[in-house]
PDB file of C-alpha atoms in Angstrom:
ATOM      1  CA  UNK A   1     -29.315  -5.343  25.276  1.00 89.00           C
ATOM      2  CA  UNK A   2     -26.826  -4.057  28.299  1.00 90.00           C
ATOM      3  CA  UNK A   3     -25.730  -7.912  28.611  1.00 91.00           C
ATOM      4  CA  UNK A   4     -25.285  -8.597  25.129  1.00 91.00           C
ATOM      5  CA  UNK A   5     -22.929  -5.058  24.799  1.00 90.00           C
ATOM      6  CA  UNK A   6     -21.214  -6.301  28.180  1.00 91.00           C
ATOM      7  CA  UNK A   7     -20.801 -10.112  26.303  1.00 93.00           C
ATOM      8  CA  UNK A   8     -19.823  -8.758  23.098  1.00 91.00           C
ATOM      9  CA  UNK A   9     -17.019  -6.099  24.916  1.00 92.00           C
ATOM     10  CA  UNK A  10     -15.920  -9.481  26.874  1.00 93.00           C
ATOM     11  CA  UNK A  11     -15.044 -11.544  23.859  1.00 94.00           C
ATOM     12  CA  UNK A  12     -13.439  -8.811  22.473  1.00 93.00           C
ATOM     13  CA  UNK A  13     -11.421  -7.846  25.399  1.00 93.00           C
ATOM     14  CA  UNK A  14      -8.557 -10.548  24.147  1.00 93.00           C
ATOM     15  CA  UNK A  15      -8.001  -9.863  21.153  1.00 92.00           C
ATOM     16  CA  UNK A  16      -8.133  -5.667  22.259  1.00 90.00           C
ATOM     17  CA  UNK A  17      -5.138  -7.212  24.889  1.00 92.00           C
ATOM     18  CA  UNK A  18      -3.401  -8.842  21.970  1.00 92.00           C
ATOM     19  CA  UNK A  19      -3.500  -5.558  20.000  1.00 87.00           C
ATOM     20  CA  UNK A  20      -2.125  -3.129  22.793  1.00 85.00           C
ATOM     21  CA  UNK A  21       0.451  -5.308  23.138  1.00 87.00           C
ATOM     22  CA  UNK A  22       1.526  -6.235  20.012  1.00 87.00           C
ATOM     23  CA  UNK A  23       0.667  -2.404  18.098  1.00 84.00           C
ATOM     24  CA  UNK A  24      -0.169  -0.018  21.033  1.00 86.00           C
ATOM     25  CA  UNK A  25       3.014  -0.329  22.648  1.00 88.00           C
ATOM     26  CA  UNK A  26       5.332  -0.173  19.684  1.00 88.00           C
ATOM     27  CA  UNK A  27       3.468   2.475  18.766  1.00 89.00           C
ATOM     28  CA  UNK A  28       3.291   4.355  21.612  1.00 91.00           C
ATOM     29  CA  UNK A  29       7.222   3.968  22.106  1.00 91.00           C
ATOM     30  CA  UNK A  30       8.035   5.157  18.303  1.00 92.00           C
ATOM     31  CA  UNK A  31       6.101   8.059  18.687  1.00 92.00           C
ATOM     32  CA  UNK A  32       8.026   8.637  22.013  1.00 93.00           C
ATOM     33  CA  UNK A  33      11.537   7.822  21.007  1.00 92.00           C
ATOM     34  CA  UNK A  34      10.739  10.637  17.767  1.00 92.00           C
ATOM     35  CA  UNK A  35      10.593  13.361  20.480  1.00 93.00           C
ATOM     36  CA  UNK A  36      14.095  12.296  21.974  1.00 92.00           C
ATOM     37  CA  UNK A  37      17.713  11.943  20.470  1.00 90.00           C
ATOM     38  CA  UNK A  38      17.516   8.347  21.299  1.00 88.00           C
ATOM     39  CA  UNK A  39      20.422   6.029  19.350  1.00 87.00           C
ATOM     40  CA  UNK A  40      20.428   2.345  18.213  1.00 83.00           C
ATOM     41  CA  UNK A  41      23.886   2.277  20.141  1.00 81.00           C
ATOM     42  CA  UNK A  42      22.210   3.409  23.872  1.00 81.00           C
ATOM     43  CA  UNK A  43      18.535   3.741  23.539  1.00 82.00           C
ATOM     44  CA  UNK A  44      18.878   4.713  27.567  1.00 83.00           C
ATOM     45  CA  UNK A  45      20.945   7.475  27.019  1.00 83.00           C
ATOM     46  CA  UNK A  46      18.607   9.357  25.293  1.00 86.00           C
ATOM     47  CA  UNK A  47      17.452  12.777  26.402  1.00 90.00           C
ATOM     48  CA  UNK A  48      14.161  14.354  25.108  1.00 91.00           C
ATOM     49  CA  UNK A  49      14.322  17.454  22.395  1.00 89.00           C
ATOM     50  CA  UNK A  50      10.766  18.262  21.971  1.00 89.00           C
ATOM     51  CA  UNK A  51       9.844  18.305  17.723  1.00 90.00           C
ATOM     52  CA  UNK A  52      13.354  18.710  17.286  1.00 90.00           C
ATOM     53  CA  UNK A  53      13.489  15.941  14.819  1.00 91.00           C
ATOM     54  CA  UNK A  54      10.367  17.382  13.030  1.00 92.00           C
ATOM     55  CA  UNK A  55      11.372  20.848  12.387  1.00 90.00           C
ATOM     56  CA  UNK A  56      14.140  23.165  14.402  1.00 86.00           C
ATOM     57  CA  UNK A  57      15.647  26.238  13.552  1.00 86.00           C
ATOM     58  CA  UNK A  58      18.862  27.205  14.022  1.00 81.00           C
ATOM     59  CA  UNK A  59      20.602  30.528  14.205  1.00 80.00           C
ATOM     60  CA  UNK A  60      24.302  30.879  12.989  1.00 78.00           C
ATOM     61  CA  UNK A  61      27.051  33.367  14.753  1.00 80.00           C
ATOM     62  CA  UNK A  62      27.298  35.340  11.029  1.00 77.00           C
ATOM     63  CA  UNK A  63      23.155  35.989  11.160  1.00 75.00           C
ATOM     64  CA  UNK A  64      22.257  32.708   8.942  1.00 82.00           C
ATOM     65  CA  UNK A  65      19.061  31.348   9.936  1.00 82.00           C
ATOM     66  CA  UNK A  66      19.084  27.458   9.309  1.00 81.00           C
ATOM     67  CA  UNK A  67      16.151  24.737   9.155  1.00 83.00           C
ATOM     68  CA  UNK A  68      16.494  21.285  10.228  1.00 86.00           C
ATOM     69  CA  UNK A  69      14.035  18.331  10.831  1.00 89.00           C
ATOM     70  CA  UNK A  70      12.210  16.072   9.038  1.00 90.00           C
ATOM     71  CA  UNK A  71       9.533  18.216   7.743  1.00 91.00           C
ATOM     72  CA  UNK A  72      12.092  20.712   5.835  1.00 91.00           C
ATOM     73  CA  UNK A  73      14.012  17.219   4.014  1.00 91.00           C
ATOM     74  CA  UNK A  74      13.842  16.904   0.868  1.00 93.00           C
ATOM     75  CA  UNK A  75      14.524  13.381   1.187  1.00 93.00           C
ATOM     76  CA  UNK A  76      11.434  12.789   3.058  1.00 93.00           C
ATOM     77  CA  UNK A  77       9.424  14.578   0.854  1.00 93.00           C
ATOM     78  CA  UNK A  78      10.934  12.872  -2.187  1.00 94.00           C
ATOM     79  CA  UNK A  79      10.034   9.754  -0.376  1.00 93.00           C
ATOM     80  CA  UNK A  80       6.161  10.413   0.665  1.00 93.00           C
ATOM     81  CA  UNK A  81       5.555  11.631  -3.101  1.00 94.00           C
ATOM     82  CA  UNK A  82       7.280   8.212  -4.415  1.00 94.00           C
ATOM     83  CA  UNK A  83       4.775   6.456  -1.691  1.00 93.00           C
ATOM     84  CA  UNK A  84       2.100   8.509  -2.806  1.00 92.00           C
ATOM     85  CA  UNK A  85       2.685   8.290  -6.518  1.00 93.00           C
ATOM     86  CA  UNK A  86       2.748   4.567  -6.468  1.00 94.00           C
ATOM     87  CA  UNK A  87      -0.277   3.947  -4.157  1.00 93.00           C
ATOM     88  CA  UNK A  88      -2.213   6.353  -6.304  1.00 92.00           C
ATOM     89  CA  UNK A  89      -1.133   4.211  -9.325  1.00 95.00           C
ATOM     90  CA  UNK A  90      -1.116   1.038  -8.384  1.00 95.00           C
ATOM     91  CA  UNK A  91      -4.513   0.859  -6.611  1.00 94.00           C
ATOM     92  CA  UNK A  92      -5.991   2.323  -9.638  1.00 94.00           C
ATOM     93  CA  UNK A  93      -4.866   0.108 -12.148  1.00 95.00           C
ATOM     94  CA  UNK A  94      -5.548  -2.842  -9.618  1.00 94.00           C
ATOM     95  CA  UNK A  95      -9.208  -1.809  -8.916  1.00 94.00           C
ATOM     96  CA  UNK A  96      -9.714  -1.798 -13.068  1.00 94.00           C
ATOM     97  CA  UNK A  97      -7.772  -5.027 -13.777  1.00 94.00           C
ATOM     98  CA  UNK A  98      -9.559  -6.471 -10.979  1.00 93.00           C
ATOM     99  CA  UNK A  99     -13.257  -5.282 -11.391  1.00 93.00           C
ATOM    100  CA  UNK A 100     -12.231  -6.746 -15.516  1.00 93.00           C
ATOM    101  CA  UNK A 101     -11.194  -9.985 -14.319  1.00 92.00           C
ATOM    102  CA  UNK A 102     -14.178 -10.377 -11.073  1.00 91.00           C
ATOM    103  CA  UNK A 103     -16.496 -10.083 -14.112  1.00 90.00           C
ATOM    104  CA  UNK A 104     -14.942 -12.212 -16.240  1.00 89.00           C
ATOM    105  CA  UNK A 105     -14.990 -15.125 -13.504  1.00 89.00           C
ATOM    106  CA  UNK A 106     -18.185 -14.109 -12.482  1.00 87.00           C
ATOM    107  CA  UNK A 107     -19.987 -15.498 -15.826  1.00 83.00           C
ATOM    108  CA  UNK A 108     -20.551 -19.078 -16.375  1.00 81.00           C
ATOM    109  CA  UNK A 109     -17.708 -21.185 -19.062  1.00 81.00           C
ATOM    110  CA  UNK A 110     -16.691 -24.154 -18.602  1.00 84.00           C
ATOM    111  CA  UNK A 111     -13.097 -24.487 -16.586  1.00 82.00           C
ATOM    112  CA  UNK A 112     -13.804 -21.766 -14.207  1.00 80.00           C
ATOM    113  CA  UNK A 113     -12.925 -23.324 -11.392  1.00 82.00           C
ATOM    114  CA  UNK A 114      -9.764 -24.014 -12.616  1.00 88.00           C
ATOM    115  CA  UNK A 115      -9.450 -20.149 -13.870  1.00 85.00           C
ATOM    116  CA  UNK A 116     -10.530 -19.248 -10.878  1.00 84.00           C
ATOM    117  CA  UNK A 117      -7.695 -20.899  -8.730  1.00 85.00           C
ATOM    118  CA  UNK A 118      -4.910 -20.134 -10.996  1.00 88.00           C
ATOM    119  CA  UNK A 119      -5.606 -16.519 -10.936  1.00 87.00           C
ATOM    120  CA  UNK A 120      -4.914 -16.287  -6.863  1.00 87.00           C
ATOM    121  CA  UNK A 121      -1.085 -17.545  -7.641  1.00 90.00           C
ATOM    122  CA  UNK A 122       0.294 -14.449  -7.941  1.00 91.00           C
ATOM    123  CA  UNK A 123      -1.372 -13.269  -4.935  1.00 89.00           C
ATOM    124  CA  UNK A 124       0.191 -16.383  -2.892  1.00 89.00           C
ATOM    125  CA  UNK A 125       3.216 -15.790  -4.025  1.00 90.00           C
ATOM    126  CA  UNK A 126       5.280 -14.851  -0.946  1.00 90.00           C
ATOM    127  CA  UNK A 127       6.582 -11.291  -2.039  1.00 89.00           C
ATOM    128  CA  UNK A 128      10.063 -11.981  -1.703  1.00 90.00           C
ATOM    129  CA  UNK A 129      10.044 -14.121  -3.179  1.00 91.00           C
ATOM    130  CA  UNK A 130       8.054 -13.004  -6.293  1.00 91.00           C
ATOM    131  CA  UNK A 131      10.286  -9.726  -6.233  1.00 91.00           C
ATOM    132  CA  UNK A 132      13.495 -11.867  -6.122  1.00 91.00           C
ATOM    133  CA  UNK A 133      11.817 -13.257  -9.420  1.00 92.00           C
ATOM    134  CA  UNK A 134      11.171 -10.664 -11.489  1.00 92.00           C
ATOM    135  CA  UNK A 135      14.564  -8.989 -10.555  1.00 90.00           C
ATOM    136  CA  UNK A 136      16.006 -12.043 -12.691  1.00 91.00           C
ATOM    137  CA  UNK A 137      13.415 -10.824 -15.155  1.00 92.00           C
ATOM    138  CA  UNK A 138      14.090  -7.680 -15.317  1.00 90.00           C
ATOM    139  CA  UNK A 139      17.799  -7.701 -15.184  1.00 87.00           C
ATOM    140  CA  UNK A 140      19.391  -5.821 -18.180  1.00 85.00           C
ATOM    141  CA  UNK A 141      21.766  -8.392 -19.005  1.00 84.00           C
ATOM    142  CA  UNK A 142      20.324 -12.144 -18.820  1.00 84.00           C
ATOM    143  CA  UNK A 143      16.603 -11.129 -18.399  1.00 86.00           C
ATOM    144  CA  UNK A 144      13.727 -12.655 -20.068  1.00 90.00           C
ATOM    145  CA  UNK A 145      11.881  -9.426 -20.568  1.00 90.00           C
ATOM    146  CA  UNK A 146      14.368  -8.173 -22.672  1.00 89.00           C
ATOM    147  CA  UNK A 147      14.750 -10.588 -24.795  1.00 89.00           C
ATOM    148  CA  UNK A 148      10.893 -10.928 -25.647  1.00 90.00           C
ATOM    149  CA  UNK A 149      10.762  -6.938 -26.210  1.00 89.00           C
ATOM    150  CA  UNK A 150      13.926  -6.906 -28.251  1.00 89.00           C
ATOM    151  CA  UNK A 151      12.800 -10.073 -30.447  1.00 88.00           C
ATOM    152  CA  UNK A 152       9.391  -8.718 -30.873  1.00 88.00           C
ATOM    153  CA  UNK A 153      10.483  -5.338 -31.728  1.00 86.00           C
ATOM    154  CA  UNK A 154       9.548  -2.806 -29.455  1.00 84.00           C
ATOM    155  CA  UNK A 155      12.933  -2.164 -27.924  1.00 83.00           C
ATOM    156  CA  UNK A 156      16.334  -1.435 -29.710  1.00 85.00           C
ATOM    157  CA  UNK A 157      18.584  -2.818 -26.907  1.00 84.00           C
ATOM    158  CA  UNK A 158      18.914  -4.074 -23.466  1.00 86.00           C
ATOM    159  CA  UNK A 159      17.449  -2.110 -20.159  1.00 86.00           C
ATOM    160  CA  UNK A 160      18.007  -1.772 -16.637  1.00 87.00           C
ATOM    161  CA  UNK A 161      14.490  -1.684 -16.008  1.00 88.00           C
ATOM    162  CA  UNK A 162      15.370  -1.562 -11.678  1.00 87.00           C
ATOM    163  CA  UNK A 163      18.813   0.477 -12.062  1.00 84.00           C
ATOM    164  CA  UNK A 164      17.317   3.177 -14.154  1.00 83.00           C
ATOM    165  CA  UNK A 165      15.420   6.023 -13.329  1.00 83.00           C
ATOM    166  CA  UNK A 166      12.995   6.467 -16.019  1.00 84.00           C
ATOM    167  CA  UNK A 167      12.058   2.635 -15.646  1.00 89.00           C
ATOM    168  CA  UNK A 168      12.804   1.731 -11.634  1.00 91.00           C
ATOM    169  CA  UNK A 169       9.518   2.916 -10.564  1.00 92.00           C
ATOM    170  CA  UNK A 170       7.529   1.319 -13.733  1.00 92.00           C
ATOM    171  CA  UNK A 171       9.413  -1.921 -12.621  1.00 92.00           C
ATOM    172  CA  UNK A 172       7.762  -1.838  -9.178  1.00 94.00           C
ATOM    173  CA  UNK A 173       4.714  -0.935 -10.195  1.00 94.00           C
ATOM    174  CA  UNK A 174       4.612  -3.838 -12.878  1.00 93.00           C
ATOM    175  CA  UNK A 175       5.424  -6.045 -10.457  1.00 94.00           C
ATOM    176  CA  UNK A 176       3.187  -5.400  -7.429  1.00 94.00           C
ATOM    177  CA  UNK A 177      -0.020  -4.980 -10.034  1.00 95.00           C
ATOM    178  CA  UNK A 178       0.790  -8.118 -11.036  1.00 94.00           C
ATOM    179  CA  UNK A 179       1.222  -9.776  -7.492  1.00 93.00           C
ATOM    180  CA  UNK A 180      -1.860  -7.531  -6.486  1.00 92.00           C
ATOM    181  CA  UNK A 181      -4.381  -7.859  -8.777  1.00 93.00           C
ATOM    182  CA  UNK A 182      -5.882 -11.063  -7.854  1.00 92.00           C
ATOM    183  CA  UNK A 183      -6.402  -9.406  -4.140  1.00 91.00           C
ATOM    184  CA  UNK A 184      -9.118  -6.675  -5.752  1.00 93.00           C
ATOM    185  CA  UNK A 185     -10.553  -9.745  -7.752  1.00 92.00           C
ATOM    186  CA  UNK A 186     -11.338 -11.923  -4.786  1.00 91.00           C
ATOM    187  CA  UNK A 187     -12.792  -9.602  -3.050  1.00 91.00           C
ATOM    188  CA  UNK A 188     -14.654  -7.936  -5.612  1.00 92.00           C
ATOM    189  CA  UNK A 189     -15.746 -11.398  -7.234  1.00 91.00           C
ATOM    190  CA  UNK A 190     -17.372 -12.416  -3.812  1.00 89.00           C
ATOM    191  CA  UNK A 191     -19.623  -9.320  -3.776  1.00 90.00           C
ATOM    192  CA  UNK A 192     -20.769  -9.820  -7.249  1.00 90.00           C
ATOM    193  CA  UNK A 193     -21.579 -13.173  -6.060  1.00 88.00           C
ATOM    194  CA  UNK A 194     -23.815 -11.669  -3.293  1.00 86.00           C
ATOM    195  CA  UNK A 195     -25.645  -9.892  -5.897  1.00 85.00           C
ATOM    196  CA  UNK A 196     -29.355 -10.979  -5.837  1.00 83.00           C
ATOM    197  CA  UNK A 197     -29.907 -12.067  -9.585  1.00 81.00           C
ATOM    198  CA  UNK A 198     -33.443 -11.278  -9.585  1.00 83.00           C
ATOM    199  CA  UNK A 199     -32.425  -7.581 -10.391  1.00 83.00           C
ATOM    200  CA  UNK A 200     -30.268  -8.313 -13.367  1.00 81.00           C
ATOM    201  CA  UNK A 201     -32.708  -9.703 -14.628  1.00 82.00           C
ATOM    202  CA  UNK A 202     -35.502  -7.545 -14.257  1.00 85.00           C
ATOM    203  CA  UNK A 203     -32.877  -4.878 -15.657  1.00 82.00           C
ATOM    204  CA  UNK A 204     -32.649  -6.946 -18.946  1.00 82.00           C
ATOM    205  CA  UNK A 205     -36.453  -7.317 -19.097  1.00 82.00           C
ATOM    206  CA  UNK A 206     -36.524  -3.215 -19.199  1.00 81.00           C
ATOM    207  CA  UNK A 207     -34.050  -3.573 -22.201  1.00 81.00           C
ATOM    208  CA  UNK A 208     -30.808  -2.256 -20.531  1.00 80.00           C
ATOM    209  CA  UNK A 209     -27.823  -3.103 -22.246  1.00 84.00           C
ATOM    210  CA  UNK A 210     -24.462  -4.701 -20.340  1.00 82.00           C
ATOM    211  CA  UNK A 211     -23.196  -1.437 -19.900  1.00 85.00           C
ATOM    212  CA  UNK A 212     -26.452   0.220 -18.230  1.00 85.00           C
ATOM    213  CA  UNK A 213     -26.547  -3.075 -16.180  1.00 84.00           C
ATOM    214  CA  UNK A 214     -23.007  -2.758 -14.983  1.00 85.00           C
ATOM    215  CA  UNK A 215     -22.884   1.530 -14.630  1.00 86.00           C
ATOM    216  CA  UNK A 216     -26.563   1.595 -13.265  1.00 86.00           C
ATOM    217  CA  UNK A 217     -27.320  -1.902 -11.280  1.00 86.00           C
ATOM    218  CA  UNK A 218     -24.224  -3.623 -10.704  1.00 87.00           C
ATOM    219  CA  UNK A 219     -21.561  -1.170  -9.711  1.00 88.00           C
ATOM    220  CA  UNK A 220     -23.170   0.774  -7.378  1.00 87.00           C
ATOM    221  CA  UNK A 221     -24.634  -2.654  -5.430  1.00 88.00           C
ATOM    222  CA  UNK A 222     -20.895  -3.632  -5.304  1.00 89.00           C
ATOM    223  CA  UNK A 223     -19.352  -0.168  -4.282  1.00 88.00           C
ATOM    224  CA  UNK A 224     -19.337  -0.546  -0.416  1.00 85.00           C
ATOM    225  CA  UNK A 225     -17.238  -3.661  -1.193  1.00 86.00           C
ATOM    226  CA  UNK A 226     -15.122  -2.180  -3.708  1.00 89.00           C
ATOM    227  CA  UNK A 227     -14.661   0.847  -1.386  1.00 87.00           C
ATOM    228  CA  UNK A 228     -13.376  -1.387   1.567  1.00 86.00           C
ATOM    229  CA  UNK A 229     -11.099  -3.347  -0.949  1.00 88.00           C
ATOM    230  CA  UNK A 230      -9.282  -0.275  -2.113  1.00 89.00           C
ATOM    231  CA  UNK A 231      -8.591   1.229   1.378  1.00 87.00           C
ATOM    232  CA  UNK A 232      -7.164  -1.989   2.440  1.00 87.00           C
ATOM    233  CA  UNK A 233      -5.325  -1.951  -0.478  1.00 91.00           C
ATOM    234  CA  UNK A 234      -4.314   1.471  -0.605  1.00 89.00           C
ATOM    235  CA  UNK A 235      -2.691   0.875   3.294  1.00 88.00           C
ATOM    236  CA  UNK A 236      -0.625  -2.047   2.179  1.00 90.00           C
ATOM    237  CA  UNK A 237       0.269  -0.219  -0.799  1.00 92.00           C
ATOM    238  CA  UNK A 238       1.007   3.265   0.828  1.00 90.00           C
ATOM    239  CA  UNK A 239       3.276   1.303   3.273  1.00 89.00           C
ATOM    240  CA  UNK A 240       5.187  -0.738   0.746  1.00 91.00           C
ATOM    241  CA  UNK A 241       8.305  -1.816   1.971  1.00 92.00           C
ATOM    242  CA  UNK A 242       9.594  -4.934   0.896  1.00 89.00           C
ATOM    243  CA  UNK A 243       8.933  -4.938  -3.061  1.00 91.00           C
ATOM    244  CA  UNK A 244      10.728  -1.452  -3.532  1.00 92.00           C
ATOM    245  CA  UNK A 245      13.810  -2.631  -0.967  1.00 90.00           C
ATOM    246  CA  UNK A 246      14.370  -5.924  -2.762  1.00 90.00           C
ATOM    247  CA  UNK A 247      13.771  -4.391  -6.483  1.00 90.00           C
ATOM    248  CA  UNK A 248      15.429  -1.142  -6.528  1.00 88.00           C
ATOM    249  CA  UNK A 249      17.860  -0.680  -3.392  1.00 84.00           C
ATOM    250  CA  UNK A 250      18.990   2.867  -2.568  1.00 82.00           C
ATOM    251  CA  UNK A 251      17.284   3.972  -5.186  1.00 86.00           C
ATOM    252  CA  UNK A 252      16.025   7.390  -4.333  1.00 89.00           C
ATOM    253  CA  UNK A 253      13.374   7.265  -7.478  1.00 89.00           C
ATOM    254  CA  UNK A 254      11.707   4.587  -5.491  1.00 92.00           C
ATOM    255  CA  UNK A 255      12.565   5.186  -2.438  1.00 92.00           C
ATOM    256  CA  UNK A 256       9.379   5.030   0.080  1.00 93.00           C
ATOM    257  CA  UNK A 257       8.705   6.309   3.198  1.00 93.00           C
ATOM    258  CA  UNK A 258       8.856   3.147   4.909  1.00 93.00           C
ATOM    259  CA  UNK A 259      12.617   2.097   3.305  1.00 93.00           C
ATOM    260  CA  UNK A 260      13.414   5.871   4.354  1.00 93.00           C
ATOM    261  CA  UNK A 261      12.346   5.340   8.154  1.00 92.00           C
ATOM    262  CA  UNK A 262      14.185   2.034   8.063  1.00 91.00           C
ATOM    263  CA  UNK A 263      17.367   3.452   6.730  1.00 91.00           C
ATOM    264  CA  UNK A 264      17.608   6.151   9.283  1.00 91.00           C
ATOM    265  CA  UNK A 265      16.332   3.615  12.437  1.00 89.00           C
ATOM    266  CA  UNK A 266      19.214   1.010  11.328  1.00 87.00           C
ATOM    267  CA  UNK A 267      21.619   1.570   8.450  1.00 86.00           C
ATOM    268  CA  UNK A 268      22.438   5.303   9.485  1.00 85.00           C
ATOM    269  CA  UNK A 269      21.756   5.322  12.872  1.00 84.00           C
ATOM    270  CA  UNK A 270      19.134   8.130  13.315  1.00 89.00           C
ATOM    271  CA  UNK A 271      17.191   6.098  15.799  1.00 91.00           C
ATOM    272  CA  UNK A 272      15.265   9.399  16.657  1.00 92.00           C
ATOM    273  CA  UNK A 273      15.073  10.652  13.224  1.00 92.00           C
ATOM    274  CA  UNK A 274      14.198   7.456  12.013  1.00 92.00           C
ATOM    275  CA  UNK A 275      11.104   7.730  14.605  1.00 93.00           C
ATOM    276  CA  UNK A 276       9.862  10.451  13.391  1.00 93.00           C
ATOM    277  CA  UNK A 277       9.426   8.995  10.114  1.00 94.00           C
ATOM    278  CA  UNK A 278       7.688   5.838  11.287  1.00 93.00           C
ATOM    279  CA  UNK A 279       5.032   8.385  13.348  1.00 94.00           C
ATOM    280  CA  UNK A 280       4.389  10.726   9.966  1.00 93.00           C
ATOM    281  CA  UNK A 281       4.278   7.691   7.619  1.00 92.00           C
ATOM    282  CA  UNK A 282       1.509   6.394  10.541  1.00 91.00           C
ATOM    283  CA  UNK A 283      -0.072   9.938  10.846  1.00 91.00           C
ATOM    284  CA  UNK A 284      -0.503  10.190   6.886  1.00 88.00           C
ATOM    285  CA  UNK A 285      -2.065   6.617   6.678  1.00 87.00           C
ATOM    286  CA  UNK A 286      -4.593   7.271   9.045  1.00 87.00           C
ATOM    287  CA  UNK A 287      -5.494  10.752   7.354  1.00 88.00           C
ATOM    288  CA  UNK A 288      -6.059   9.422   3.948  1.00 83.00           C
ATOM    289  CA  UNK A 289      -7.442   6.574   5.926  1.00 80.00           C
ATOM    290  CA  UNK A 290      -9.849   8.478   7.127  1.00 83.00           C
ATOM    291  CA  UNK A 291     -10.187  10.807   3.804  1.00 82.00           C
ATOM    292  CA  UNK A 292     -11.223   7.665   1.907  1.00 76.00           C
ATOM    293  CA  UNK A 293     -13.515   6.653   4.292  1.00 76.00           C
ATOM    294  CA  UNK A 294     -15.399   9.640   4.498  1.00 78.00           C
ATOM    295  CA  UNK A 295     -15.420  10.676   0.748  1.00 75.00           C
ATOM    296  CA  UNK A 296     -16.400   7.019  -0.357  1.00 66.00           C
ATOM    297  CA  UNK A 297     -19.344   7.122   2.657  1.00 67.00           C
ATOM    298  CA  UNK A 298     -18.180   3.534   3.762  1.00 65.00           C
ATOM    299  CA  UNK A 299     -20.292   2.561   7.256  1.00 62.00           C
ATOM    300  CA  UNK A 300     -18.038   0.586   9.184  1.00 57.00           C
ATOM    301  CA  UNK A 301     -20.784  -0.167  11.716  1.00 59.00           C
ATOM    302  CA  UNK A 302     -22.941  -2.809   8.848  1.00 52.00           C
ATOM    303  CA  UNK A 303     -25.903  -0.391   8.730  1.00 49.00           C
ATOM    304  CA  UNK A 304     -26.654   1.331   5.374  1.00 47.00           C
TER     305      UNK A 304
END
């Protein structure tokens, strides 16, 4: 057993080498450079300020007590509670939709094949490219979604679906279900093809109906796999970047927490401060990380 651990830890030890390099260390520097006043301009000249950039008081000549740092912005926080919002939503609606269409591809018609493979476009989709699409979809003036809604009906006139701010977060969250979706269906498809069929079976000898057989056999079979599909999920979706930045720039009803740390590393140049965002937005992933883990009793070591 000592060998095989000591054979096991030595074909790991690569790819461990690739990840230090390639996450450790940019890691390890963000979370430095967030303690410093480090800028873009002359990342040598920087001099270290402690949590400065995370909270700091300061104490004006007329008796005014001020707070600074990124833990008293309401930027930030307007930002985290977009990210979380939209995670929260999203993942939902993706773990239904995709659960509804795993089952529907899990039964036997003819053409599933076929189904099955055109279902995983969205998903390939680069999401650039997708988002670049659907902003020509959405736009108020020449898109094609309103001119369905307003010929069918259900809208009076045209709408900036990305420019407003009742509808810019709807947009995004249109879009990435959409894009999404198929990701919860593949994976949740392939454990419902794992399922041993014996015990569906025997279920419909008892004289369970589809909806015992699902709530009672089939769901909680599949939940370690659905469980492990939504916290991957969830991570992509609580660090969404790209969709929101290409959909609804500078959009503060949208804005995430990863557009915010990019704005403030580049565009404003708040190197520092911008640090400090990437090293909460990395803290909070691994807590709810961790959360989900624990309160959806996923075993990450393949034992029961």
């Amino acid at each position: 057993m000592a060998q095989r651990v000591r054979s096991a830890w030595l074909f790991l030890a690569p790819m461990l080498l690739v990840l230090a390099a390639a996450a450790g260390w940019p890691l390890a520097r963000t979370i430095y450079f967030s303690f410093t006043d480090a800028s873009l301009a002359d990342l040598d000249a920087r001099q270290w300020v402690g949590f400065a950039n995370y909270f700091s008081v300061f104490s004006m000549p007329s008796g005014r007590v001020l707070h600074d740092g990124l833990l008293v912005d309401p930027v930030w926080w307007r930002a985290v509670w977009n990210t979380v919002r939209f995670a929260a939503i999203s993942v939902s609606c993706e773990t239904v939709l995709g659960m509804v269409v795993a089952l529907v591809l899990n039964a036997e018609f003819p053409g599933r094949g076929i189904v099955r493979a055109a279902i995983l476009i969205p998903w390939a989709i680069p999401t650039i490219v997708s988002a670049k699409m659907w902003q020509w979809m959405l736009n108020d003036q020449f898109g094609i979604i309103n001119v369905v809604l307003i010929n069918f009906g259900l809208i009076d006139g045209k709408i900036a679906w990305t420019a407003s701010a009742e509808t810019a977060m709807a947009a995004v969250l249109i879009v990435d279900i959409w894009k999404s979706t198929p990701f919860m269906t593949l994976l949740i498809l392939a454990a419902l093809q794992m399922l041993p069929r014996e015990i569906i079976e025997v279920a419909k000898l008892d004289g369970a109906n589809p909806w015992q057989i699902f709530w009672r056999v089939t769901l909680p079979l599949i939940r370690p796999a659905v469980m492990v599909a939504v916290i991957f999920r969830a991570l992509d979706a609580l660090r969404i970047f790209d969709l929101i930045y290409v959909l609804t720039p500078n959009n503060v009803h949208t804005k995430s927490m990863s557009v915010f740390a990019r704005e403030n590393l580049f565009e404003f140049d708040k190197f520092a401060y911008g640090s400090a965002a990437s090293t909460l937005l990395f803290l909070i992933l691994a807590l709810l990380t961790i959360a989900t883990i624990r309160i959806g009793r996923v075993s990450l070591d393949g034992g029961r």
